[in-house]
CSV table of C-alpha atoms in Angstrom, one decimal:
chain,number,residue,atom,x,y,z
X,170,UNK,CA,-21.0,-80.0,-2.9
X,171,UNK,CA,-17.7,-79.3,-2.9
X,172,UNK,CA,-16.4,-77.4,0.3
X,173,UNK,CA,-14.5,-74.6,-1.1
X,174,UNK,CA,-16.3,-70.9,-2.2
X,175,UNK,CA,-18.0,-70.8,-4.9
X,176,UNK,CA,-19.8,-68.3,-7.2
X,177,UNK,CA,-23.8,-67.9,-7.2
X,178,UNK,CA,-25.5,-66.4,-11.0
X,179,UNK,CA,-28.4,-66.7,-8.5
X,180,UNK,CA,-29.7,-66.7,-5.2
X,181,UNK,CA,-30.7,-70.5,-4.9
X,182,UNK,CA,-27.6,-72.3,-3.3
X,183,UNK,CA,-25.1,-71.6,-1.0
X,184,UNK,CA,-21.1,-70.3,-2.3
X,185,UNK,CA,-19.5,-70.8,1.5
X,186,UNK,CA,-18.4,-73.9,2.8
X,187,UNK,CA,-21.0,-76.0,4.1
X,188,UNK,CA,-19.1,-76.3,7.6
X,189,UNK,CA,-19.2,-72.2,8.1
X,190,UNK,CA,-21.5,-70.0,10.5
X,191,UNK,CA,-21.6,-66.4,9.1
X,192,UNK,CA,-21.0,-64.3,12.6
X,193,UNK,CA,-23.4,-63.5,14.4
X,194,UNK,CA,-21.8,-60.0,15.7
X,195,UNK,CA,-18.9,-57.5,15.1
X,196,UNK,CA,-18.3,-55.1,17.1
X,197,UNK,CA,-16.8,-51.2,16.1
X,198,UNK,CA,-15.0,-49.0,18.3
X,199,UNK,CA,-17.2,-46.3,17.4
X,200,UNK,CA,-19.3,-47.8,20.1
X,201,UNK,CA,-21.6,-49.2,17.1
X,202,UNK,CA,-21.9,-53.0,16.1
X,203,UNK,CA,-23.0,-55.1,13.2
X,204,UNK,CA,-25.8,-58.1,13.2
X,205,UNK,CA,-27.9,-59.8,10.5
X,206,UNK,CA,-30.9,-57.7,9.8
X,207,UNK,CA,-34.3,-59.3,11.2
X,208,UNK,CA,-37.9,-58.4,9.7
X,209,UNK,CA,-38.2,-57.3,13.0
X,210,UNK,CA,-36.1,-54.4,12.4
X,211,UNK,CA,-38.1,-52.9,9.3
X,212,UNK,CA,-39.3,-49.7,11.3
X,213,UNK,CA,-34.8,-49.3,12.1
X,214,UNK,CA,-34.2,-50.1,8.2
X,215,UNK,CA,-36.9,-47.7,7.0
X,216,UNK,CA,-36.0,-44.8,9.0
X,217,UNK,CA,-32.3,-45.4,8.4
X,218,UNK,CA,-32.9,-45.7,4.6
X,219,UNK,CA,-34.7,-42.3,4.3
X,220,UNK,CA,-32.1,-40.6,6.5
X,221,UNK,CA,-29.3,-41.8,4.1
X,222,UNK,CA,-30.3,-40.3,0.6
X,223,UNK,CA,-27.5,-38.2,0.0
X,224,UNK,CA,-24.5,-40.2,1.4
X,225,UNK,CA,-26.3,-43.2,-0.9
X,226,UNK,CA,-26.6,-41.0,-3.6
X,227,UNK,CA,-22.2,-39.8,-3.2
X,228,UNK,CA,-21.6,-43.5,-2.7
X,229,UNK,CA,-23.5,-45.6,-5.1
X,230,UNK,CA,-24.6,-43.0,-7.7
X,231,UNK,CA,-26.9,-43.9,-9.9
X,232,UNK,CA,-25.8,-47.4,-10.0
X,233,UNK,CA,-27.6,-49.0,-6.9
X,234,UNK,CA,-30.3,-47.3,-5.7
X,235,UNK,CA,-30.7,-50.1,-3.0
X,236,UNK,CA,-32.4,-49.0,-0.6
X,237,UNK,CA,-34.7,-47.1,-2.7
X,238,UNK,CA,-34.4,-43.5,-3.1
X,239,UNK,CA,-38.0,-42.7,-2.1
X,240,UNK,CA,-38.3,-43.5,1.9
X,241,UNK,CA,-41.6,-44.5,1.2
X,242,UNK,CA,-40.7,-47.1,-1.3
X,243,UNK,CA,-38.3,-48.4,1.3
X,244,UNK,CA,-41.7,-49.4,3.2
X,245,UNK,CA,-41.7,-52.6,1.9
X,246,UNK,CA,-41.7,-55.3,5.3
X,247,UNK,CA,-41.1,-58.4,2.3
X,248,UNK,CA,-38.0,-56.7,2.0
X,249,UNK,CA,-36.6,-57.9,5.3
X,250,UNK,CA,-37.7,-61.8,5.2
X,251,UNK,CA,-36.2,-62.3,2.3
X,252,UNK,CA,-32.6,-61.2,3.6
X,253,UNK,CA,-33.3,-63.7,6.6
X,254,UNK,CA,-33.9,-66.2,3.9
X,255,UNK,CA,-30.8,-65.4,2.0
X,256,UNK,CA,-28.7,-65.7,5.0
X,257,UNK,CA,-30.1,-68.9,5.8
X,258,UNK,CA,-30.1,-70.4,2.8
X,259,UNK,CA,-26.2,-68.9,2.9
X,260,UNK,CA,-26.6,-66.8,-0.2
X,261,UNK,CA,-26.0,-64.1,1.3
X,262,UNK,CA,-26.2,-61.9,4.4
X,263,UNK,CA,-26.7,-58.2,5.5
X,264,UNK,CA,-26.1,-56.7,8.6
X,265,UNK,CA,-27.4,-53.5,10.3
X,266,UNK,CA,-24.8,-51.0,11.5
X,267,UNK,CA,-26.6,-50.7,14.8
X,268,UNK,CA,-25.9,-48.4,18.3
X,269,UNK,CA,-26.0,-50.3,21.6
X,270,UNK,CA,-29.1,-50.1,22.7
X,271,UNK,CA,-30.3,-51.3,18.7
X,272,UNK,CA,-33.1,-48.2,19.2
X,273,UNK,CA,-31.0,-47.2,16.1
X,274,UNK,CA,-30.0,-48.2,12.5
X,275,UNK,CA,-26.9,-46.4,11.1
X,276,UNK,CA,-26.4,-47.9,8.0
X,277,UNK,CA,-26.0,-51.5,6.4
X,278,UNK,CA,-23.1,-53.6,5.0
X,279,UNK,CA,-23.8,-56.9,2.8
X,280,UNK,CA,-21.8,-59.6,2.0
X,281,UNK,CA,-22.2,-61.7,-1.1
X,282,UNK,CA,-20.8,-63.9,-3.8
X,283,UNK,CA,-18.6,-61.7,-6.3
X,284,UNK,CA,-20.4,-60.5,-9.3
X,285,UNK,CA,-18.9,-61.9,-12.1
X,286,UNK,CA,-17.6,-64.8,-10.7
X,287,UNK,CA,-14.2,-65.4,-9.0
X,288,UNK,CA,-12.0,-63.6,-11.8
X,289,UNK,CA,-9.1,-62.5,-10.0
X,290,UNK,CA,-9.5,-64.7,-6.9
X,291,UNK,CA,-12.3,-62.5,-5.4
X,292,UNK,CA,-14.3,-64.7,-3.3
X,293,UNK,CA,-16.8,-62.2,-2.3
X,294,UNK,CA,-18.2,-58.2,-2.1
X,295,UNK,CA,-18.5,-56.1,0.1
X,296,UNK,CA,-21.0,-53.2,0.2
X,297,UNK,CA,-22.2,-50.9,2.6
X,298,UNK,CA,-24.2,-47.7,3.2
X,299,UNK,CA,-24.5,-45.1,6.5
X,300,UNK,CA,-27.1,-42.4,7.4
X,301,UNK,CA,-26.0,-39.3,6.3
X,302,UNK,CA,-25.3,-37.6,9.3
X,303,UNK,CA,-22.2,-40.4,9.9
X,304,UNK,CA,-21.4,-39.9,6.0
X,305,UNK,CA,-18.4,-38.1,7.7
X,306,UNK,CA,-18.0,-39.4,11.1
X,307,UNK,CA,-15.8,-41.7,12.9
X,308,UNK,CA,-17.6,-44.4,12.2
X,309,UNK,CA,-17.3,-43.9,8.6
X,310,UNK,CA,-13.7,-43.8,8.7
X,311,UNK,CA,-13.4,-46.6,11.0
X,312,UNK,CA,-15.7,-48.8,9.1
X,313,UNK,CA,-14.2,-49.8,5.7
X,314,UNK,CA,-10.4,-50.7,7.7
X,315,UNK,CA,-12.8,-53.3,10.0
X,316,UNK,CA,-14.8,-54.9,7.1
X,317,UNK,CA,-11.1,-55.8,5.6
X,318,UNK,CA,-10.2,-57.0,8.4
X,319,UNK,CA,-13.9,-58.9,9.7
X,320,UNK,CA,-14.6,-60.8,6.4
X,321,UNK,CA,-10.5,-61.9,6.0
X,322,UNK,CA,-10.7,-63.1,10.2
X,323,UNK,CA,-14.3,-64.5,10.7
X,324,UNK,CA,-15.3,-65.3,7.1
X,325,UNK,CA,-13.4,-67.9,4.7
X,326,UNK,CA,-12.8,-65.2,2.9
X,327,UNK,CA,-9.1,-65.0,1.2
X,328,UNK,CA,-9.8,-61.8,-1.5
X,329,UNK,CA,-13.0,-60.0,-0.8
X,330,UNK,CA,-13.9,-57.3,-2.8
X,331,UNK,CA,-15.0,-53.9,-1.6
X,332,UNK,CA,-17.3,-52.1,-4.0
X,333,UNK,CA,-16.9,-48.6,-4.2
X,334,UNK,CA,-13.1,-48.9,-2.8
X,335,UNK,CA,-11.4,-52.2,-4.6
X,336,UNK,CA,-13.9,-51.6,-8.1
X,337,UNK,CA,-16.1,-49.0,-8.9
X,338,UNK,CA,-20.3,-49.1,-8.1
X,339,UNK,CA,-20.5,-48.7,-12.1
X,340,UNK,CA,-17.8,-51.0,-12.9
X,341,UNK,CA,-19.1,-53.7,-10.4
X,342,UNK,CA,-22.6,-53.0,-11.6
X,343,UNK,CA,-21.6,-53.6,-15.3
X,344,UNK,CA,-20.5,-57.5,-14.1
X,345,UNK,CA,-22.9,-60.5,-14.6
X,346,UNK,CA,-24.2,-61.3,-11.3
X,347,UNK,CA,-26.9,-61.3,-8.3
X,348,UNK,CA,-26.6,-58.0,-6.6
């Protein structure tokens, strides 16, 4: 395998180089901090996902309604495993936006392989979501200025995308790709 970054269509093979370690840990001056989600933090995900409907709902539209819409349809413990998987296989990896004791889940970021490939030299998206009662907080202002700066520092990252900010949800959505 070549060592550079490369594009996924799916979720079976690794677009990083083979060398890199996605971190483990970013911290936010809002006193919150990123991590790789776990399945043992389903109970954190599913409370945060129904506590974020209308924040998701301003952000991704109808585009992405991942997490689901329905907080009980955001029940689903496979959900979880399968992001550990991803992140090992080095597909791709999400993080919980997580308070400092980790009793609570805020939101979630992901970081992927650019849909539709590397046109324009983007090596990667960028996507997050928060509760709704941080929709308009300090963390939410603070957050997409330390994702630019996170994934150009600790990732091999020269272009990353930010969906939502850098291209539309419905634009992005419209691209060939894994979401």
């Amino acid at each position: 395998m070549n060592d550079s970054i490369r594009t996924s269509e799916d979720r079976t093979g690794p677009w990083l180089p083979s060398w890199f370690t996605h971190p483990a840990h970013l911290e936010l001056d809002s006193g919150f901090h990123l991590r790789p989600l776990r399945a043992v933090d389903v109970d954190l995900h599913r409370v945060a996902v129904a506590r974020s409907g209308l924040s998701r709902r301003a952000r991704l539209g109808r585009v992405r309604q991942r997490p689901p819409a329905d907080p009980a349809a955001a029940a689903d413990p496979g959900h979880q495993p399968l992001w550990e998987r991803w992140a090992a296989q080095g597909a791709s990896f999400t993080y919980g936006v997580l308070d400092e004791a980790e009793d609570e889940m805020v939101g979630c970021v992901h970081v992927g392989p650019p849909r539709g490939g590397a046109a324009g030299g983007v090596d990667a998206d960028v996507s997050w979501w928060l509760v709704d009662a941080h929709a308009s907080s300090s963390l939410h202002a603070e957050l997409p200025g330390a994702l630019r700066a996170w994934t150009t520092r600790d990732w091999p990252f020269t272009r990353p995308r930010f969906v939502g900010v850098d291209v539309s949800w419905s634009r992005w959505a419209a691209l060939d790709g894994p979401c």
